[in-house]
mmCIF file of C-alpha atoms and ligand atoms in Angstrom:
data_model
loop_
_atom_site.group_PDB
_atom_site.id
_atom_site.type_symbol
_atom_site.label_atom_id
_atom_site.label_comp_id
_atom_site.label_asym_id
_atom_site.label_seq_id
_atom_site.Cartn_x
_atom_site.Cartn_y
_atom_site.Cartn_z
ATOM 1 C CA MET A 1 77.404 -44.399 -28.218
ATOM 2 C CA VAL A 2 77.631 -46.329 -24.452
ATOM 3 C CA SER A 3 78.073 -49.955 -23.427
ATOM 4 C CA LYS A 4 74.588 -51.044 -22.333
ATOM 5 C CA ILE A 5 71.409 -49.497 -21.543
ATOM 6 C CA GLY A 6 69.041 -51.683 -19.451
ATOM 7 C CA LEU A 7 65.026 -51.199 -19.655
ATOM 8 C CA VAL A 8 62.858 -52.246 -17.182
ATOM 9 C CA GLY A 9 59.449 -53.470 -18.427
ATOM 10 C CA GLY A 10 59.261 -54.113 -22.334
ATOM 11 C CA GLY A 11 55.518 -53.334 -22.556
ATOM 12 C CA GLN A 12 54.379 -50.586 -25.019
ATOM 13 C CA ILE A 13 56.933 -47.855 -23.883
ATOM 14 C CA GLY A 14 59.549 -50.142 -23.456
ATOM 15 C CA GLY A 15 58.705 -51.465 -26.934
ATOM 16 C CA VAL A 16 59.539 -48.154 -28.379
ATOM 17 C CA LEU A 17 62.193 -47.229 -26.374
ATOM 18 C CA LEU A 18 63.999 -50.186 -27.523
ATOM 19 C CA SER A 19 63.299 -49.619 -31.040
ATOM 20 C CA ASP A 20 64.366 -46.100 -30.876
ATOM 21 C CA ILE A 21 67.579 -47.061 -29.027
ATOM 22 C CA VAL A 22 68.543 -49.420 -31.960
ATOM 23 C CA SER A 23 67.253 -46.999 -34.823
ATOM 24 C CA ARG A 24 69.534 -43.689 -32.866
ATOM 25 C CA GLY A 25 72.502 -46.104 -32.402
ATOM 26 C CA LEU A 26 72.895 -45.013 -28.561
ATOM 27 C CA ALA A 27 73.527 -48.365 -27.309
ATOM 28 C CA ARG A 28 76.380 -51.202 -28.216
ATOM 29 C CA GLU A 29 74.091 -53.734 -26.130
ATOM 30 C CA VAL A 30 70.204 -53.619 -24.676
ATOM 31 C CA GLY A 31 69.443 -55.682 -21.726
ATOM 32 C CA LEU A 32 65.498 -55.755 -21.667
ATOM 33 C CA VAL A 33 63.872 -57.370 -18.575
ATOM 34 C CA ASP A 34 60.421 -58.317 -18.724
ATOM 35 C CA VAL A 35 58.200 -60.842 -16.338
ATOM 36 C CA LYS A 36 55.446 -61.536 -19.203
ATOM 37 C CA PRO A 37 55.181 -64.862 -20.117
ATOM 38 C CA PRO A 38 56.237 -67.252 -22.245
ATOM 39 C CA ALA A 39 59.194 -64.584 -22.791
ATOM 40 C CA LEU A 40 57.955 -60.987 -23.954
ATOM 41 C CA ALA A 41 61.774 -59.643 -23.732
ATOM 42 C CA GLU A 42 63.270 -61.777 -25.606
ATOM 43 C CA GLY A 43 60.314 -61.578 -28.454
ATOM 44 C CA LYS A 44 60.921 -58.160 -28.474
ATOM 45 C CA CYS A 45 64.212 -58.253 -28.785
ATOM 46 C CA LEU A 46 64.166 -60.841 -31.624
ATOM 47 C CA ASP A 47 62.427 -58.626 -33.376
ATOM 48 C CA VAL A 48 64.084 -55.905 -33.665
ATOM 49 C CA ALA A 49 67.298 -57.849 -33.964
ATOM 50 C CA GLU A 50 65.730 -59.385 -36.998
ATOM 51 C CA GLY A 51 64.951 -56.018 -38.324
ATOM 52 C CA SER A 52 68.636 -54.289 -37.464
ATOM 53 C CA PRO A 53 69.527 -55.480 -40.868
ATOM 54 C CA VAL A 54 67.326 -53.545 -42.583
ATOM 55 C CA ILE A 55 68.557 -50.210 -40.804
ATOM 56 C CA GLY A 56 72.296 -50.938 -40.678
ATOM 57 C CA ARG A 57 72.106 -51.275 -36.858
ATOM 58 C CA ASP A 58 74.285 -53.822 -34.899
ATOM 59 C CA PHE A 59 72.036 -54.537 -32.335
ATOM 60 C CA ALA A 60 73.513 -57.132 -29.181
ATOM 61 C CA TYR A 61 70.842 -57.761 -26.490
ATOM 62 C CA SER A 62 70.387 -59.466 -23.498
ATOM 63 C CA ALA A 63 66.875 -61.027 -21.994
ATOM 64 C CA SER A 64 65.518 -62.353 -19.295
ATOM 65 C CA LYS A 65 62.566 -62.410 -16.972
ATOM 66 C CA ASP A 66 64.603 -62.231 -13.647
ATOM 67 C CA PHE A 67 66.606 -58.890 -13.477
ATOM 68 C CA SER A 68 69.780 -60.371 -15.097
ATOM 69 C CA ALA A 69 69.564 -58.771 -18.402
ATOM 70 C CA LEU A 70 70.561 -55.688 -16.435
ATOM 71 C CA LYS A 71 73.822 -56.867 -15.933
ATOM 72 C CA GLY A 72 76.994 -54.371 -16.273
ATOM 73 C CA ALA A 73 74.019 -51.585 -17.679
ATOM 74 C CA GLN A 74 75.407 -48.262 -17.366
ATOM 75 C CA TYR A 75 71.482 -46.511 -17.549
ATOM 76 C CA VAL A 76 68.571 -47.922 -16.737
ATOM 77 C CA ILE A 77 64.856 -46.678 -17.997
ATOM 78 C CA ASN A 78 62.339 -48.175 -15.966
ATOM 79 C CA THR A 79 58.857 -48.670 -17.130
ATOM 80 C CA ALA A 80 57.626 -52.034 -14.786
ATOM 81 C CA GLY A 81 54.387 -51.787 -13.783
ATOM 82 C CA VAL A 82 50.356 -52.981 -13.509
ATOM 83 C CA PRO A 83 47.790 -50.789 -15.251
ATOM 84 C CA ARG A 84 44.378 -50.041 -13.893
ATOM 85 C CA THR A 85 42.139 -52.750 -15.534
ATOM 86 C CA LYS A 86 39.409 -55.319 -14.220
ATOM 87 C CA ARG A 87 41.126 -58.488 -12.725
ATOM 88 C CA PRO A 88 39.223 -61.827 -13.938
ATOM 89 C CA ASP A 89 36.605 -61.523 -11.553
ATOM 90 C CA GLY A 90 35.140 -58.440 -13.054
ATOM 91 C CA THR A 91 36.180 -56.029 -9.849
ATOM 92 C CA MET A 92 38.471 -53.114 -10.516
ATOM 93 C CA PRO A 93 41.246 -52.864 -7.848
ATOM 94 C CA THR A 94 41.425 -50.029 -5.700
ATOM 95 C CA ARG A 95 43.975 -47.154 -6.211
ATOM 96 C CA GLU A 96 45.321 -48.036 -2.735
ATOM 97 C CA GLU A 97 45.303 -51.752 -4.090
ATOM 98 C CA LEU A 98 47.481 -50.738 -7.444
ATOM 99 C CA LEU A 99 49.849 -48.631 -5.551
ATOM 100 C CA THR A 100 50.234 -51.295 -3.462
ATOM 101 C CA ILE A 101 51.052 -53.596 -6.253
ATOM 102 C CA ASN A 102 53.000 -51.415 -7.835
ATOM 103 C CA LEU A 103 55.364 -50.463 -4.962
ATOM 104 C CA SER A 104 55.789 -54.388 -4.515
ATOM 105 C CA ILE A 105 57.060 -54.950 -8.402
ATOM 106 C CA THR A 106 59.276 -51.321 -7.423
ATOM 107 C CA ASP A 107 61.183 -52.798 -4.596
ATOM 108 C CA ALA A 108 61.973 -56.050 -6.557
ATOM 109 C CA VAL A 109 63.249 -53.416 -9.710
ATOM 110 C CA ALA A 110 65.582 -51.348 -7.213
ATOM 111 C CA ALA A 111 66.715 -54.803 -5.841
ATOM 112 C CA GLY A 112 67.686 -56.225 -9.548
ATOM 113 C CA ILE A 113 69.306 -52.794 -10.032
ATOM 114 C CA LYS A 114 71.161 -52.835 -6.904
ATOM 115 C CA ARG A 115 72.570 -56.381 -7.913
ATOM 116 C CA TYR A 116 73.123 -56.347 -11.543
ATOM 117 C CA CYS A 117 73.838 -52.436 -12.250
ATOM 118 C CA PRO A 118 74.303 -50.329 -8.931
ATOM 119 C CA LYS A 119 76.451 -47.804 -10.417
ATOM 120 C CA ALA A 120 73.612 -47.513 -13.360
ATOM 121 C CA THR A 121 71.817 -43.841 -13.768
ATOM 122 C CA VAL A 122 68.610 -44.544 -13.348
ATOM 123 C CA ILE A 123 65.393 -42.710 -15.564
ATOM 124 C CA SER A 124 61.416 -44.028 -13.981
ATOM 125 C CA ILE A 125 58.428 -43.362 -15.957
ATOM 126 C CA ALA A 126 56.256 -46.062 -14.542
ATOM 127 C CA ASN A 127 53.185 -44.515 -12.657
ATOM 128 C CA PRO A 128 51.995 -43.460 -10.361
ATOM 129 C CA LEU A 129 54.986 -41.348 -10.561
ATOM 130 C CA ASP A 130 55.705 -39.099 -7.948
ATOM 131 C CA ALA A 131 55.489 -42.612 -5.704
ATOM 132 C CA ILE A 132 57.400 -45.083 -8.068
ATOM 133 C CA VAL A 133 60.230 -42.496 -7.634
ATOM 134 C CA TYR A 134 60.404 -41.671 -4.020
ATOM 135 C CA ARG A 135 60.334 -44.826 -3.158
ATOM 136 C CA LEU A 136 62.970 -46.190 -5.849
ATOM 137 C CA TYR A 137 65.053 -43.838 -4.240
ATOM 138 C CA GLN A 138 64.555 -45.334 -0.638
ATOM 139 C CA LYS A 139 65.454 -48.499 -1.912
ATOM 140 C CA LEU A 140 68.474 -47.528 -4.243
ATOM 141 C CA GLY A 141 70.386 -45.843 -2.245
ATOM 142 C CA ILE A 142 72.177 -44.258 -4.744
ATOM 143 C CA SER A 143 73.118 -40.274 -4.915
ATOM 144 C CA LYS A 144 69.881 -38.299 -5.993
ATOM 145 C CA ASN A 145 71.360 -37.034 -8.911
ATOM 146 C CA LYS A 146 71.412 -40.235 -10.712
ATOM 147 C CA LEU A 147 67.436 -40.799 -10.056
ATOM 148 C CA ILE A 148 65.800 -38.745 -12.179
ATOM 149 C CA GLY A 149 61.428 -39.477 -12.891
ATOM 150 C CA MET A 150 60.248 -38.563 -16.464
ATOM 151 C CA ALA A 151 57.476 -36.372 -16.139
ATOM 152 C CA GLY A 152 57.895 -33.012 -16.837
ATOM 153 C CA VAL A 153 59.555 -33.326 -20.307
ATOM 154 C CA LEU A 154 56.111 -35.219 -21.392
ATOM 155 C CA ASP A 155 53.828 -32.886 -19.934
ATOM 156 C CA SER A 156 55.590 -29.716 -21.121
ATOM 157 C CA ALA A 157 55.973 -31.415 -24.892
ATOM 158 C CA ARG A 158 52.116 -31.518 -24.386
ATOM 159 C CA TYR A 159 51.926 -27.641 -23.374
ATOM 160 C CA ARG A 160 54.259 -26.904 -26.138
ATOM 161 C CA TYR A 161 52.085 -28.522 -29.316
ATOM 162 C CA PHE A 162 48.770 -27.384 -27.788
ATOM 163 C CA VAL A 163 50.218 -23.833 -28.217
ATOM 164 C CA ALA A 164 51.722 -24.258 -31.421
ATOM 165 C CA GLN A 165 48.744 -25.892 -33.091
ATOM 166 C CA GLU A 166 46.771 -22.356 -31.482
ATOM 167 C CA ALA A 167 49.457 -20.264 -32.482
ATOM 168 C CA GLY A 168 50.117 -21.963 -36.019
ATOM 169 C CA VAL A 169 53.427 -21.922 -35.267
ATOM 170 C CA SER A 170 56.322 -25.028 -35.429
ATOM 171 C CA VAL A 171 56.361 -27.142 -32.233
ATOM 172 C CA GLU A 172 60.241 -25.914 -32.415
ATOM 173 C CA ASN A 173 59.090 -22.073 -31.764
ATOM 174 C CA VAL A 174 57.464 -22.941 -28.801
ATOM 175 C CA GLU A 175 59.707 -23.847 -25.176
ATOM 176 C CA ALA A 176 57.434 -24.147 -22.171
ATOM 177 C CA MET A 177 57.609 -25.761 -19.149
ATOM 178 C CA VAL A 178 54.865 -27.617 -16.485
ATOM 179 C CA LEU A 179 56.329 -28.322 -13.263
ATOM 180 C CA GLY A 180 54.852 -29.777 -9.755
ATOM 181 C CA GLY A 181 53.868 -33.367 -9.882
ATOM 182 C CA HIS A 182 52.661 -35.419 -12.455
ATOM 183 C CA GLY A 183 48.788 -35.215 -11.761
ATOM 184 C CA ASP A 184 45.904 -33.297 -11.746
ATOM 185 C CA THR A 185 47.991 -30.808 -9.905
ATOM 186 C CA MET A 186 50.844 -29.872 -12.322
ATOM 187 C CA VAL A 187 51.360 -26.612 -13.310
ATOM 188 C CA PRO A 188 52.203 -25.156 -16.536
ATOM 189 C CA ILE A 189 53.945 -22.067 -15.932
ATOM 190 C CA ARG A 190 52.378 -19.612 -18.473
ATOM 191 C CA SER A 191 55.174 -17.284 -17.856
ATOM 192 C CA ALA A 192 58.386 -19.116 -19.269
ATOM 193 C CA CYS A 193 56.190 -20.216 -22.003
ATOM 194 C CA ARG A 194 58.129 -18.384 -25.022
ATOM 195 C CA VAL A 195 57.261 -18.500 -28.962
ATOM 196 C CA ALA A 196 60.206 -18.155 -30.735
ATOM 197 C CA GLY A 197 61.710 -16.236 -27.728
ATOM 198 C CA MET A 198 58.991 -13.887 -27.159
ATOM 199 C CA PRO A 199 55.753 -14.195 -24.533
ATOM 200 C CA VAL A 200 53.537 -16.639 -25.508
ATOM 201 C CA GLU A 201 50.236 -13.862 -24.697
ATOM 202 C CA GLN A 202 51.510 -11.918 -28.011
ATOM 203 C CA PHE A 203 50.279 -15.317 -30.138
ATOM 204 C CA VAL A 204 47.830 -17.105 -27.862
ATOM 205 C CA SER A 205 44.924 -15.152 -25.986
ATOM 206 C CA ALA A 206 44.003 -15.430 -22.071
ATOM 207 C CA GLY A 207 40.737 -17.870 -22.806
ATOM 208 C CA ALA A 208 42.908 -19.975 -25.428
ATOM 209 C CA LEU A 209 45.654 -20.470 -22.836
ATOM 210 C CA LYS A 210 43.512 -20.998 -20.048
ATOM 211 C CA LYS A 211 41.497 -24.130 -22.049
ATOM 212 C CA ILE A 212 45.101 -25.582 -23.275
ATOM 213 C CA GLU A 213 46.505 -25.517 -19.523
ATOM 214 C CA ASP A 214 43.265 -27.666 -18.730
ATOM 215 C CA ARG A 215 44.043 -29.722 -21.411
ATOM 216 C CA THR A 216 47.448 -30.560 -20.742
ATOM 217 C CA ARG A 217 46.797 -31.526 -17.129
ATOM 218 C CA LYS A 218 44.213 -33.853 -17.949
ATOM 219 C CA ALA A 219 46.012 -34.967 -21.477
ATOM 220 C CA GLY A 220 47.244 -38.626 -20.360
ATOM 221 C CA GLY A 221 43.803 -39.518 -19.666
ATOM 222 C CA GLU A 222 42.544 -38.181 -23.106
ATOM 223 C CA VAL A 223 44.816 -40.431 -24.692
ATOM 224 C CA VAL A 224 43.824 -43.309 -22.512
ATOM 225 C CA GLY A 225 40.037 -42.588 -23.567
ATOM 226 C CA LEU A 226 40.531 -42.501 -27.102
ATOM 227 C CA LEU A 227 43.369 -45.469 -27.207
ATOM 228 C CA GLY A 228 40.491 -48.262 -25.056
ATOM 229 C CA SER A 229 43.133 -49.584 -23.717
ATOM 230 C CA GLY A 230 46.767 -48.778 -22.254
ATOM 231 C CA SER A 231 48.105 -45.423 -22.142
ATOM 232 C CA ALA A 232 49.866 -43.247 -24.287
ATOM 233 C CA PHE A 233 53.619 -44.673 -24.941
ATOM 234 C CA VAL A 234 55.483 -42.634 -27.879
ATOM 235 C CA SER A 235 55.406 -39.394 -26.245
ATOM 236 C CA PRO A 236 56.591 -40.767 -22.894
ATOM 237 C CA ALA A 237 59.105 -42.700 -23.929
ATOM 238 C CA TRP A 238 60.628 -39.962 -26.256
ATOM 239 C CA SER A 239 60.482 -37.812 -23.473
ATOM 240 C CA ALA A 240 62.576 -40.223 -21.446
ATOM 241 C CA LEU A 241 64.822 -40.655 -24.646
ATOM 242 C CA GLU A 242 65.464 -36.966 -24.639
ATOM 243 C CA MET A 243 66.802 -37.201 -20.761
ATOM 244 C CA LEU A 244 68.739 -40.266 -21.672
ATOM 245 C CA GLU A 245 70.965 -38.180 -24.397
ATOM 246 C CA ALA A 246 71.047 -35.189 -22.461
ATOM 247 C CA ILE A 247 73.169 -37.497 -20.040
ATOM 248 C CA ILE A 248 75.198 -39.777 -22.547
ATOM 249 C CA TYR A 249 76.152 -36.749 -24.343
ATOM 250 C CA ASP A 250 76.532 -34.353 -21.482
ATOM 251 C CA LYS A 251 74.722 -32.077 -23.247
ATOM 252 C CA LYS A 252 73.985 -29.776 -19.909
ATOM 253 C CA LYS A 253 70.551 -29.343 -21.433
ATOM 254 C CA ILE A 254 67.823 -27.680 -18.891
ATOM 255 C CA LEU A 255 64.542 -30.116 -18.840
ATOM 256 C CA PRO A 256 61.785 -30.346 -16.448
ATOM 257 C CA VAL A 257 62.522 -33.210 -14.633
ATOM 258 C CA CYS A 258 61.455 -34.966 -11.594
ATOM 259 C CA THR A 259 64.108 -34.963 -8.282
ATOM 260 C CA LEU A 260 65.164 -34.722 -5.105
ATOM 261 C CA LEU A 261 64.631 -31.119 -3.181
ATOM 262 C CA GLU A 262 66.614 -30.766 -0.139
ATOM 263 C CA GLY A 263 65.645 -27.153 0.054
ATOM 264 C CA GLU A 264 65.241 -25.702 -3.644
ATOM 265 C CA TYR A 265 61.669 -23.681 -3.705
ATOM 266 C CA GLY A 266 61.521 -24.248 -0.102
ATOM 267 C CA VAL A 267 60.669 -28.183 -0.364
ATOM 268 C CA LYS A 268 63.033 -30.551 1.660
ATOM 269 C CA GLY A 269 62.621 -34.643 0.968
ATOM 270 C CA LEU A 270 60.164 -34.719 -1.654
ATOM 271 C CA PHE A 271 60.665 -35.563 -5.620
ATOM 272 C CA VAL A 272 59.349 -32.903 -7.442
ATOM 273 C CA GLY A 273 59.034 -31.639 -11.042
ATOM 274 C CA VAL A 274 61.544 -28.587 -11.793
ATOM 275 C CA PRO A 275 64.336 -27.429 -14.253
ATOM 276 C CA ALA A 276 67.735 -28.909 -13.796
ATOM 277 C CA VAL A 277 70.462 -28.729 -15.993
ATOM 278 C CA ILE A 278 71.098 -32.640 -17.126
ATOM 279 C CA GLY A 279 74.549 -33.936 -18.133
ATOM 280 C CA ALA A 280 76.738 -36.849 -17.640
ATOM 281 C CA GLY A 281 76.474 -36.733 -13.622
ATOM 282 C CA GLY A 282 72.591 -37.503 -14.213
ATOM 283 C CA VAL A 283 70.816 -33.487 -12.761
ATOM 284 C CA GLU A 284 73.997 -31.529 -12.441
ATOM 285 C CA LYS A 285 72.071 -28.450 -11.222
ATOM 286 C CA ILE A 286 68.494 -27.310 -10.434
ATOM 287 C CA ILE A 287 67.320 -24.157 -11.641
ATOM 288 C CA THR A 288 65.083 -21.566 -9.625
ATOM 289 C CA VAL A 289 62.135 -20.153 -11.694
ATOM 290 C CA LYS A 290 61.114 -16.834 -10.975
ATOM 291 C CA MET A 291 56.977 -17.739 -11.108
ATOM 292 C CA THR A 292 54.040 -15.279 -10.339
ATOM 293 C CA ALA A 293 52.001 -14.845 -7.252
ATOM 294 C CA GLU A 294 49.520 -17.260 -8.992
ATOM 295 C CA GLU A 295 51.603 -20.121 -10.291
ATOM 296 C CA LYS A 296 53.383 -20.070 -6.910
ATOM 297 C CA LYS A 297 50.463 -20.408 -4.856
ATOM 298 C CA LEU A 298 49.502 -23.589 -7.592
ATOM 299 C CA PHE A 299 53.099 -24.761 -7.232
ATOM 300 C CA LYS A 300 52.679 -24.929 -3.353
ATOM 301 C CA ASN A 301 49.350 -26.841 -4.259
ATOM 302 C CA SER A 302 50.851 -29.324 -6.124
ATOM 303 C CA VAL A 303 53.939 -30.300 -3.499
ATOM 304 C CA ALA A 304 50.987 -30.642 -0.918
ATOM 305 C CA ALA A 305 49.694 -33.668 -3.433
ATOM 306 C CA VAL A 306 53.200 -35.029 -3.913
ATOM 307 C CA GLN A 307 53.995 -34.740 -0.068
ATOM 308 C CA ASN A 308 50.331 -36.526 0.495
ATOM 309 C CA THR A 309 51.706 -39.455 -2.017
ATOM 310 C CA ALA A 310 54.749 -39.490 -0.179
ATOM 311 C CA ASN A 311 53.289 -40.189 2.961
ATOM 312 C CA GLU A 312 50.735 -42.772 1.048
ATOM 313 C CA VAL A 313 54.054 -44.859 0.245
ATOM 314 C CA ASP A 314 55.496 -44.497 3.371
ATOM 315 C CA LYS A 315 52.405 -46.289 5.296
ATOM 316 C CA LEU A 316 52.053 -48.735 2.072
ATOM 317 C CA THR A 317 55.511 -49.908 2.957
ATOM 318 C CA LYS A 318 55.284 -50.498 6.125
ATOM 319 C CA ALA A 319 52.109 -52.619 5.637
ATOM 320 C CA LEU A 320 54.298 -54.164 2.213
ATOM 321 C CA ALA A 321 57.188 -55.247 4.432
ATOM 322 C CA LYS A 322 55.117 -57.328 6.799
ATOM 323 C CA LYS A 323 53.355 -59.122 3.621
ATOM 324 C CA PRO A 324 55.393 -61.249 1.048
ATOM 325 C CA ALA A 325 55.317 -59.767 -2.130
ATOM 326 C CA LYS A 326 54.084 -62.339 -4.309
ATOM 327 C CA LYS A 327 50.241 -62.395 -2.027
ATOM 328 C CA LEU A 328 50.266 -58.619 -2.754
ATOM 329 C CA ALA A 329 50.494 -59.121 -6.388
ATOM 330 C CA LYS A 330 48.246 -61.699 -6.599
ATOM 331 C CA LYS A 331 45.136 -59.688 -5.310
HETATM 332 N N1 APR B 1 59.936 -56.795 -13.497
HETATM 333 C C1 APR B 1 60.119 -56.724 -14.748
HETATM 334 N N2 APR B 1 58.824 -56.655 -15.732
HETATM 335 C C2 APR B 1 57.508 -55.981 -15.275
HETATM 336 C C3 APR B 1 57.456 -56.297 -13.575
HETATM 337 C C4 APR B 1 58.472 -56.560 -12.971
HETATM 338 N N3 APR B 1 58.424 -56.909 -11.739
HETATM 339 N N4 APR B 1 55.857 -56.237 -13.729
HETATM 340 C C5 APR B 1 55.519 -55.800 -15.072
HETATM 341 N N5 APR B 1 56.394 -55.773 -15.583
HETATM 342 C C6 APR B 1 55.743 -55.797 -17.325
HETATM 343 C C7 APR B 1 55.016 -56.210 -17.387
HETATM 344 O O1 APR B 1 55.350 -57.216 -17.674
HETATM 345 C C8 APR B 1 54.184 -55.180 -18.906
HETATM 346 O O2 APR B 1 54.863 -55.574 -20.161
HETATM 347 O O3 APR B 1 55.910 -54.125 -17.551
HETATM 348 C C9 APR B 1 55.486 -53.700 -18.415
HETATM 349 C C10 APR B 1 54.591 -52.865 -18.624
HETATM 350 O O4 APR B 1 54.331 -52.481 -20.120
HETATM 351 P P1 APR B 1 52.418 -51.564 -20.132
HETATM 352 O O5 APR B 1 51.885 -52.325 -19.235
HETATM 353 O O6 APR B 1 52.668 -51.779 -22.037
HETATM 354 O O7 APR B 1 52.691 -50.052 -19.707
HETATM 355 P P2 APR B 1 53.331 -49.074 -20.473
HETATM 356 O O8 APR B 1 52.455 -48.718 -21.416
HETATM 357 O O9 APR B 1 54.351 -49.487 -21.372
HETATM 358 O O10 APR B 1 53.680 -48.209 -19.792
HETATM 359 C C11 APR B 1 54.502 -48.561 -18.154
HETATM 360 O O11 APR B 1 54.575 -46.526 -17.993
HETATM 361 O O12 APR B 1 53.667 -44.167 -18.381
HETATM 362 C C12 APR B 1 53.473 -45.562 -17.356
HETATM 363 O O13 APR B 1 51.497 -45.614 -16.533
HETATM 364 C C13 APR B 1 52.352 -45.990 -17.418
HETATM 365 O O14 APR B 1 52.891 -46.863 -15.258
HETATM 366 C C14 APR B 1 53.128 -47.405 -17.033
HETATM 367 C C15 APR B 1 54.656 -47.476 -17.568
#
């Protein structure tokens, strides 16, 4: 058990993170930050605290609208952001406007972490994942091992689930990896997919695998469509907690994570989804996967998409530096 875990964002994902951290007994204290009035963070924490006697877990918490609740946290999970919803006047924000708002939120999150828990290891879930992790790294100034984006664990879990369903076997039997950026270009690595250690093709036909891979790329949108509002929240929270537990318990677990590449895979200066050993040091070692020629091509294409996003972030943040964040958030 660690002394304190900080959570930024107490919405759908933040709520599951909070209740699971308490029920799994991962920390003595949780600090929850959310700007939502009247006092969402306090309300979420009080709800869990009042349930804690029922599950026999002592739960200390700090909750705030500013970042003070993060004080002293050893680990932080970031889910702060604004989803793509209609404005009160009925219009939709453009992708660029939404990204600008989320980048200004990200800058505030980085400043909060730097002020209250500069030594924390940070796992970021907020979307657009690739853009936000890239920006957090620019603003946090921490070692690259201590900032990890969560996308690959979830994308791989979705792939594993679909394969398990198709093969008629337990999800526990299926190992898989989805790499690259967290978007339509993500790359399910079929050659690394195993069912109880055996090649997946022994259990699932090539045609069915192709359908599964397409579904995996669009799985986030499928859930959004079914929910009607909001996006997947249980599976992303559990995925981030798998990463957090690997760090807390120094498991040295190989997981697909969004991490800074500095020459690995021929990529420099970009956060891209690749497998890495996750332990007490955060990202301890990047693993190079042998890919087929086709997978290499798809991975390269995905890296190009991540590069475009990074360029867009650089362009927008230059503009952001000239405008006060509040003005942008009101748009
Ligand atoms: N500081 C703290 N919290 C903030 C800030 C901020 N500056 N800005 C927004 N928030 C909070 C919102 O008030 C909201 O409660 O972040 C929370 C986000 O919660 P939800 O809207 O419920 O979103 P959720 O489903 O939890 O997803 C969070 O993860 O998977 C991604 O696409 C998803 O980017 C989204 C993020």
